[in-house]
XYZ file of C-alpha atoms in Angstrom:
448
model
C 144.911 155.432 118.510
C 141.924 153.093 116.804
C 141.295 150.497 119.608
C 138.244 147.798 119.569
C 137.336 147.174 123.132
C 139.331 149.453 125.455
C 142.520 151.751 126.501
C 145.516 150.160 126.644
C 148.057 151.145 129.794
C 150.998 151.487 127.436
C 154.423 150.738 128.511
C 156.746 153.805 128.475
C 160.168 153.755 126.784
C 162.005 152.618 129.771
C 159.679 150.038 130.926
C 159.362 151.230 134.327
C 155.306 151.933 134.302
C 153.525 148.956 132.156
C 150.257 151.039 132.267
C 150.310 155.025 131.991
C 147.087 156.697 130.141
C 145.910 160.250 129.396
C 142.694 159.366 128.124
C 140.602 162.471 126.545
C 137.120 161.458 125.959
C 135.166 163.262 123.226
C 131.309 162.947 123.224
C 130.260 163.836 119.309
C 127.101 165.400 120.907
C 126.576 168.741 120.817
C 124.058 170.384 122.966
C 120.353 170.373 121.807
C 118.357 173.765 122.893
C 117.777 173.635 127.410
C 113.977 173.314 127.996
C 114.364 171.765 131.015
C 114.010 168.189 129.584
C 116.589 167.652 126.973
C 120.710 167.774 128.018
C 123.853 166.616 126.413
C 127.248 166.990 127.509
C 128.836 169.452 125.902
C 132.249 168.135 126.470
C 133.360 165.105 128.514
C 137.184 164.795 129.902
C 138.891 162.232 131.231
C 141.985 162.164 132.157
C 144.862 160.016 134.022
C 147.828 161.081 135.502
C 151.284 159.525 136.031
C 155.154 160.347 135.660
C 155.577 157.773 132.622
C 154.455 158.792 128.802
C 151.018 159.638 128.060
C 148.870 158.420 125.412
C 145.404 159.379 124.195
C 142.319 157.300 123.042
C 138.702 157.333 122.867
C 136.559 154.452 122.775
C 132.874 153.471 123.665
C 131.649 150.151 125.023
C 127.664 149.145 124.748
C 127.111 152.771 123.761
C 128.925 153.779 126.950
C 131.963 155.616 127.347
C 134.361 153.512 128.892
C 138.203 154.013 131.047
C 139.952 150.792 131.125
C 142.098 151.708 134.623
C 144.344 149.641 136.706
C 148.084 147.435 136.052
C 150.845 146.297 137.285
C 152.267 149.628 138.455
C 149.224 151.405 139.402
C 149.334 151.805 142.738
C 150.713 155.578 141.628
C 148.476 156.339 139.659
C 145.583 159.272 140.080
C 142.992 160.298 137.412
C 139.973 162.635 137.600
C 136.443 162.759 136.128
C 135.533 166.108 134.259
C 131.987 167.127 133.561
C 131.072 169.763 131.482
C 128.182 171.762 130.060
C 127.873 174.918 128.236
C 124.980 176.643 130.246
C 123.851 173.919 132.671
C 125.258 172.911 136.501
C 126.162 169.127 136.022
C 127.070 166.771 139.040
C 127.980 162.782 138.954
C 126.045 160.322 140.321
C 127.347 156.700 141.380
C 125.184 154.666 139.259
C 126.440 151.019 140.489
C 126.146 150.434 142.948
C 124.103 153.818 143.356
C 125.204 156.163 145.726
C 126.624 160.060 145.933
C 130.168 161.018 145.223
C 132.404 163.826 146.267
C 132.164 166.319 143.768
C 134.304 168.797 143.177
C 133.539 172.455 141.253
C 136.572 173.081 138.006
C 135.859 175.967 135.350
C 132.729 175.650 133.975
C 132.123 171.820 134.824
C 132.317 168.983 137.696
C 135.359 166.771 138.884
C 135.424 163.530 140.501
C 139.057 162.120 141.572
C 140.542 158.990 142.366
C 143.644 156.571 143.394
C 143.764 153.699 141.622
C 144.280 151.455 144.873
C 141.198 149.654 145.029
C 138.515 148.624 142.948
C 135.817 150.673 145.129
C 135.662 153.081 142.370
C 134.868 150.359 139.526
C 131.415 151.331 138.631
C 128.715 152.926 135.910
C 128.825 156.670 137.085
C 126.822 159.205 135.638
C 127.485 163.052 134.891
C 123.988 164.697 135.584
C 122.380 168.595 134.479
C 120.581 170.738 136.176
C 117.586 168.947 133.812
C 117.976 165.503 134.698
C 119.160 164.514 131.546
C 122.272 162.148 132.032
C 125.480 161.077 130.174
C 127.264 157.337 131.241
C 130.417 156.598 131.793
C 131.900 153.105 132.869
C 135.052 152.812 135.332
C 136.166 149.043 134.545
C 140.022 147.262 135.190
C 138.729 144.661 132.996
C 138.504 144.668 128.912
C 134.711 144.571 128.818
C 132.303 141.945 126.409
C 130.402 138.989 126.314
C 132.532 136.306 125.588
C 132.082 132.426 125.158
C 134.113 130.204 128.095
C 133.638 127.575 125.600
C 132.412 128.507 121.646
C 131.740 124.542 121.107
C 130.951 122.324 123.516
C 130.359 118.927 122.772
C 128.114 116.089 125.407
C 126.532 112.590 125.900
C 122.697 112.203 125.208
C 121.036 112.544 128.766
C 123.966 114.629 130.233
C 123.279 117.613 131.539
C 125.530 120.407 129.983
C 126.086 124.056 130.597
C 126.519 126.508 128.100
C 128.323 129.481 129.967
C 129.185 132.750 128.701
C 131.144 135.414 130.900
C 129.899 138.734 131.413
C 132.693 141.106 132.335
C 132.103 144.735 133.677
C 128.786 144.246 133.930
C 128.319 147.495 136.332
C 124.886 147.972 136.085
C 124.929 147.877 132.571
C 123.403 144.785 131.454
C 119.766 144.465 132.477
C 118.617 141.623 130.156
C 120.062 138.435 128.778
C 118.518 135.991 125.907
C 119.253 132.564 124.835
C 117.795 130.937 121.905
C 118.358 127.460 120.410
C 119.012 126.143 117.008
C 115.491 125.706 116.125
C 115.246 130.316 117.250
C 112.659 129.164 120.022
C 113.606 131.347 123.551
C 114.828 129.253 126.269
C 115.982 131.346 128.659
C 114.874 135.027 129.321
C 115.905 137.190 132.258
C 114.078 138.962 133.843
C 111.066 137.454 133.103
C 108.486 139.975 132.244
C 107.102 141.624 135.880
C 110.204 139.714 137.484
C 112.947 141.929 139.705
C 116.295 142.215 138.327
C 118.783 140.677 140.744
C 122.093 139.042 139.194
C 122.151 138.166 135.591
C 122.567 134.570 134.520
C 125.518 134.043 132.274
C 124.649 130.195 131.846
C 122.328 128.004 130.331
C 121.695 124.666 131.468
C 120.267 121.904 129.510
C 119.087 118.878 131.360
C 118.323 115.754 129.773
C 120.256 116.376 126.683
C 119.082 114.895 123.524
C 120.426 114.699 119.593
C 117.407 117.555 118.602
C 119.162 119.970 121.257
C 122.297 120.099 119.059
C 122.862 123.360 117.320
C 123.680 126.976 117.421
C 123.216 128.843 120.479
C 122.488 132.134 120.241
C 123.072 134.857 123.483
C 121.761 138.366 123.882
C 122.385 140.818 126.097
C 120.939 144.275 126.640
C 121.749 147.171 127.992
C 119.755 149.440 130.507
C 117.052 151.429 128.977
C 118.368 154.877 127.475
C 121.827 153.243 126.231
C 120.473 151.174 123.531
C 123.118 148.478 123.092
C 122.488 144.708 122.313
C 124.981 142.023 121.721
C 125.106 138.236 121.326
C 127.398 135.724 121.026
C 127.106 132.095 119.944
C 127.948 128.879 121.343
C 127.537 125.726 119.240
C 126.698 122.200 121.013
C 126.967 118.715 119.381
C 125.211 115.890 121.240
C 126.312 112.730 121.220
C 124.086 109.565 121.181
C 126.662 107.013 122.766
C 127.428 103.912 120.543
C 125.416 100.835 121.748
C 125.142 96.832 120.283
C 121.518 95.761 119.888
C 122.512 93.077 118.208
C 125.640 91.123 120.450
C 126.514 88.244 118.430
C 125.818 84.334 120.580
C 128.075 84.664 123.923
C 129.025 81.209 123.305
C 128.998 79.135 120.206
C 130.479 75.276 118.913
C 131.090 73.943 115.839
C 133.279 71.457 114.488
C 136.433 71.818 112.495
C 136.358 72.242 108.425
C 132.435 74.257 109.039
C 131.665 78.289 108.218
C 131.249 80.301 111.209
C 129.229 83.677 110.931
C 129.033 85.860 113.899
C 126.713 89.180 113.645
C 126.950 92.447 115.689
C 124.353 95.156 115.402
C 125.142 98.231 116.744
C 122.742 101.863 117.075
C 124.185 105.683 117.992
C 124.952 108.842 116.585
C 127.348 109.217 113.540
C 129.976 108.444 112.701
C 129.468 104.839 113.801
C 131.791 102.120 113.650
C 132.184 98.648 113.684
C 135.531 96.575 114.670
C 136.446 93.001 115.370
C 139.282 91.212 117.266
C 140.229 87.793 118.486
C 142.090 87.332 122.192
C 142.586 91.580 122.092
C 144.036 91.684 118.743
C 141.787 93.224 116.268
C 140.989 91.146 112.736
C 141.926 93.437 109.500
C 139.017 94.532 107.590
C 139.779 92.260 104.826
C 139.868 88.844 107.252
C 136.039 88.047 106.467
C 134.409 90.889 108.245
C 131.635 92.728 105.742
C 130.223 96.267 108.036
C 126.634 97.173 105.926
C 126.053 100.960 104.867
C 124.511 102.613 107.974
C 120.925 102.964 107.893
C 119.603 106.110 109.078
C 116.642 106.171 111.642
C 114.252 108.401 112.426
C 115.736 110.308 115.580
C 119.006 110.949 114.081
C 121.041 108.150 115.042
C 122.182 105.539 112.328
C 122.098 101.558 113.012
C 125.207 99.340 111.591
C 125.537 95.468 111.455
C 128.763 93.847 110.567
C 129.067 90.311 110.202
C 132.627 88.581 110.911
C 132.633 85.360 108.568
C 135.262 82.230 109.363
C 135.857 80.274 106.417
C 136.366 76.596 107.209
C 137.176 76.917 110.629
C 139.865 75.233 112.090
C 141.044 74.493 115.347
C 143.171 77.213 116.075
C 140.422 80.006 115.083
C 138.768 78.851 118.725
C 138.776 82.127 121.315
C 137.296 84.801 122.810
C 135.791 86.965 119.780
C 135.145 90.680 120.944
C 132.965 93.499 118.548
C 133.050 96.686 119.451
C 131.148 99.135 118.253
C 132.479 102.927 118.243
C 131.790 106.782 117.919
C 133.152 110.156 118.196
C 133.411 113.969 118.096
C 136.190 115.796 118.590
C 136.544 115.739 122.164
C 133.854 112.855 123.555
C 134.361 109.002 122.425
C 132.420 106.119 123.377
C 132.831 102.310 122.963
C 130.434 99.274 123.783
C 131.454 95.952 123.112
C 130.007 92.394 123.125
C 132.017 89.262 123.513
C 131.396 85.685 122.145
C 133.566 82.527 122.990
C 134.080 80.270 119.500
C 134.931 76.814 120.545
C 135.697 74.315 117.471
C 135.356 70.130 118.100
C 138.664 69.190 115.883
C 137.801 66.915 113.214
C 140.005 64.290 110.959
C 139.760 64.653 107.149
C 140.202 62.340 104.673
C 140.214 62.833 100.966
C 140.546 60.429 97.801
C 138.801 60.461 94.545
C 137.672 56.519 95.411
C 136.648 57.114 98.663
C 133.275 56.366 99.843
C 131.518 55.900 102.663
C 135.349 55.800 104.597
C 135.591 52.531 101.322
C 138.007 53.240 99.088
C 138.078 50.685 95.750
C 140.933 50.246 94.127
C 141.229 49.056 90.892
C 143.795 46.210 90.148
C 146.999 47.844 88.861
C 146.474 51.331 89.858
C 148.211 54.304 91.971
C 146.102 55.160 94.470
C 146.067 58.915 96.814
C 145.092 59.753 99.884
C 144.995 62.148 101.975
C 144.277 62.887 105.485
C 143.647 66.734 107.115
C 143.177 67.878 110.508
C 145.109 69.563 113.540
C 148.134 68.686 115.448
C 150.130 65.745 114.443
C 149.105 63.192 112.229
C 150.052 59.483 111.958
C 148.863 56.747 110.040
C 148.408 53.035 111.573
C 147.354 49.867 110.404
C 145.689 46.975 113.031
C 147.419 45.787 115.154
C 148.342 49.431 115.834
C 150.938 49.139 113.400
C 152.537 52.661 112.648
C 153.180 53.339 108.835
C 156.262 55.058 108.542
C 156.605 57.546 105.987
C 158.739 60.247 105.106
C 158.206 63.935 106.451
C 157.958 67.453 104.509
C 157.895 70.416 106.379
C 158.045 72.661 104.057
C 154.398 71.167 102.613
C 153.231 69.281 105.520
C 152.914 66.390 103.768
C 153.327 62.329 104.574
C 154.305 59.923 102.102
C 152.764 56.702 102.385
C 154.615 53.041 100.472
C 151.995 50.762 100.876
C 152.457 46.976 100.114
C 150.961 44.872 97.839
C 148.373 43.006 99.001
C 145.205 40.925 97.892
C 143.027 41.284 101.120
C 141.216 44.181 102.248
C 143.489 46.319 104.600
C 142.300 49.128 106.722
C 144.027 52.723 107.331
C 143.584 54.885 110.689
C 144.545 58.473 110.267
C 144.955 59.444 114.232
C 146.018 62.973 115.594
C 147.619 63.737 119.148
C 145.575 67.316 119.528
C 142.881 64.915 121.824
C 142.517 61.747 122.917
C 140.619 59.387 119.966
C 140.846 61.719 117.695
C 140.826 59.579 114.351
C 139.378 58.524 111.557
C 139.722 54.764 109.252
C 139.305 54.009 106.088
C 139.211 50.420 104.480
C 140.904 49.506 100.929
C 139.208 47.085 98.781
C 141.393 46.400 95.331
C 139.119 44.510 92.434
C 141.952 42.508 91.673
C 144.786 40.131 93.356
C 147.499 42.656 93.792
C 147.055 46.889 94.486
C 150.616 48.106 93.273
C 152.047 51.508 93.679
C 149.904 53.132 96.235
C 150.954 56.456 97.606
C 149.175 57.638 100.411
C 149.719 60.999 101.403
C 148.333 62.722 104.809
C 148.564 66.452 105.034
C 149.477 67.642 108.580
C 148.004 70.607 109.447
C 148.914 71.607 112.721
C 147.340 74.595 114.929
């Protein structure tokens, strides 16, 4: 039966026992001629006895024969480890933690036995021949491996980041760990030359993370001398420089109605970097006068983006609180920086006519005259002394139509709005003849 990491406990046909094993480990090494130093186990045999079904398997972890024990129904399980040599006496030793074990002589070898009722028996063992050489065996209740807690880690620049691995079932097998950064430089090595081995660290802590530290980190573990194993895993670190508005629009801006208004916002951060605009909390569509530059790359790996909001012919209704938001994101983290600008608009009255010059309209005798009044609020035409000129109102087109009687003297007309007190504009109509007929004055009311 092929297994990638360990020997599984199999379920019986009745399902009464989840894990029942008969593990048979055969070392492929054949004994060398005994010279007092060279040693090879002729046969290492491990048996697990239970009343349920039996299964055989053979596997190695980090170059060491490994037995996986335990499980939901392990309380009744009993197993023994046999070590044989063709010509030398053998004895079992406890390597991790160190100590002796009770050996029982069996035909041609040595036996130690356990019941799977506690974890006291877990660890690294060695079968030693009388010549001093050893063959190792690891007993564990975990699936062995070097496992990244997170294979991908995301963090903001300036944060303290911990890259973590789970080194399972060390049991004295591993005595060396090394971390390399994305450029291949060693950033953590334990133990350092000349240091003693204590607890093997499984984490790499990066203080004040920077964008340059993004990339793939390589973690390497190495077994104790003589076991000849090097295993590694990869962890990818992504560092996000949070979006930051470096050039905000003015906090307050006042313009006259009908003027063009421009609000400019500049931001910097890790790509992709996006700038959006909103008014009174509602996002503005991109086709509402927003133009955003292509990202400019900086030497530190960040980008700079500039966005301009243009309001052509500002109306009184365009006043309010505008917000510029710079946003960037990775898969699991994001950041938004916001700057606000209050736009004030002074309402204005605007009168248009082809014959209007400096608020004076010169009309020729016998011609028709069209005058339009634009503004916010409800508009009305009056003549001295504050006499309203009654008009017909067309709400579908928002137009006011005036009928002006014939006159031979100059006439003053005023267009005013009820939006703000005193919001009005007056024109003077002068004719070059005695009678001005068929004068039509249109007042366009554009309400906010």
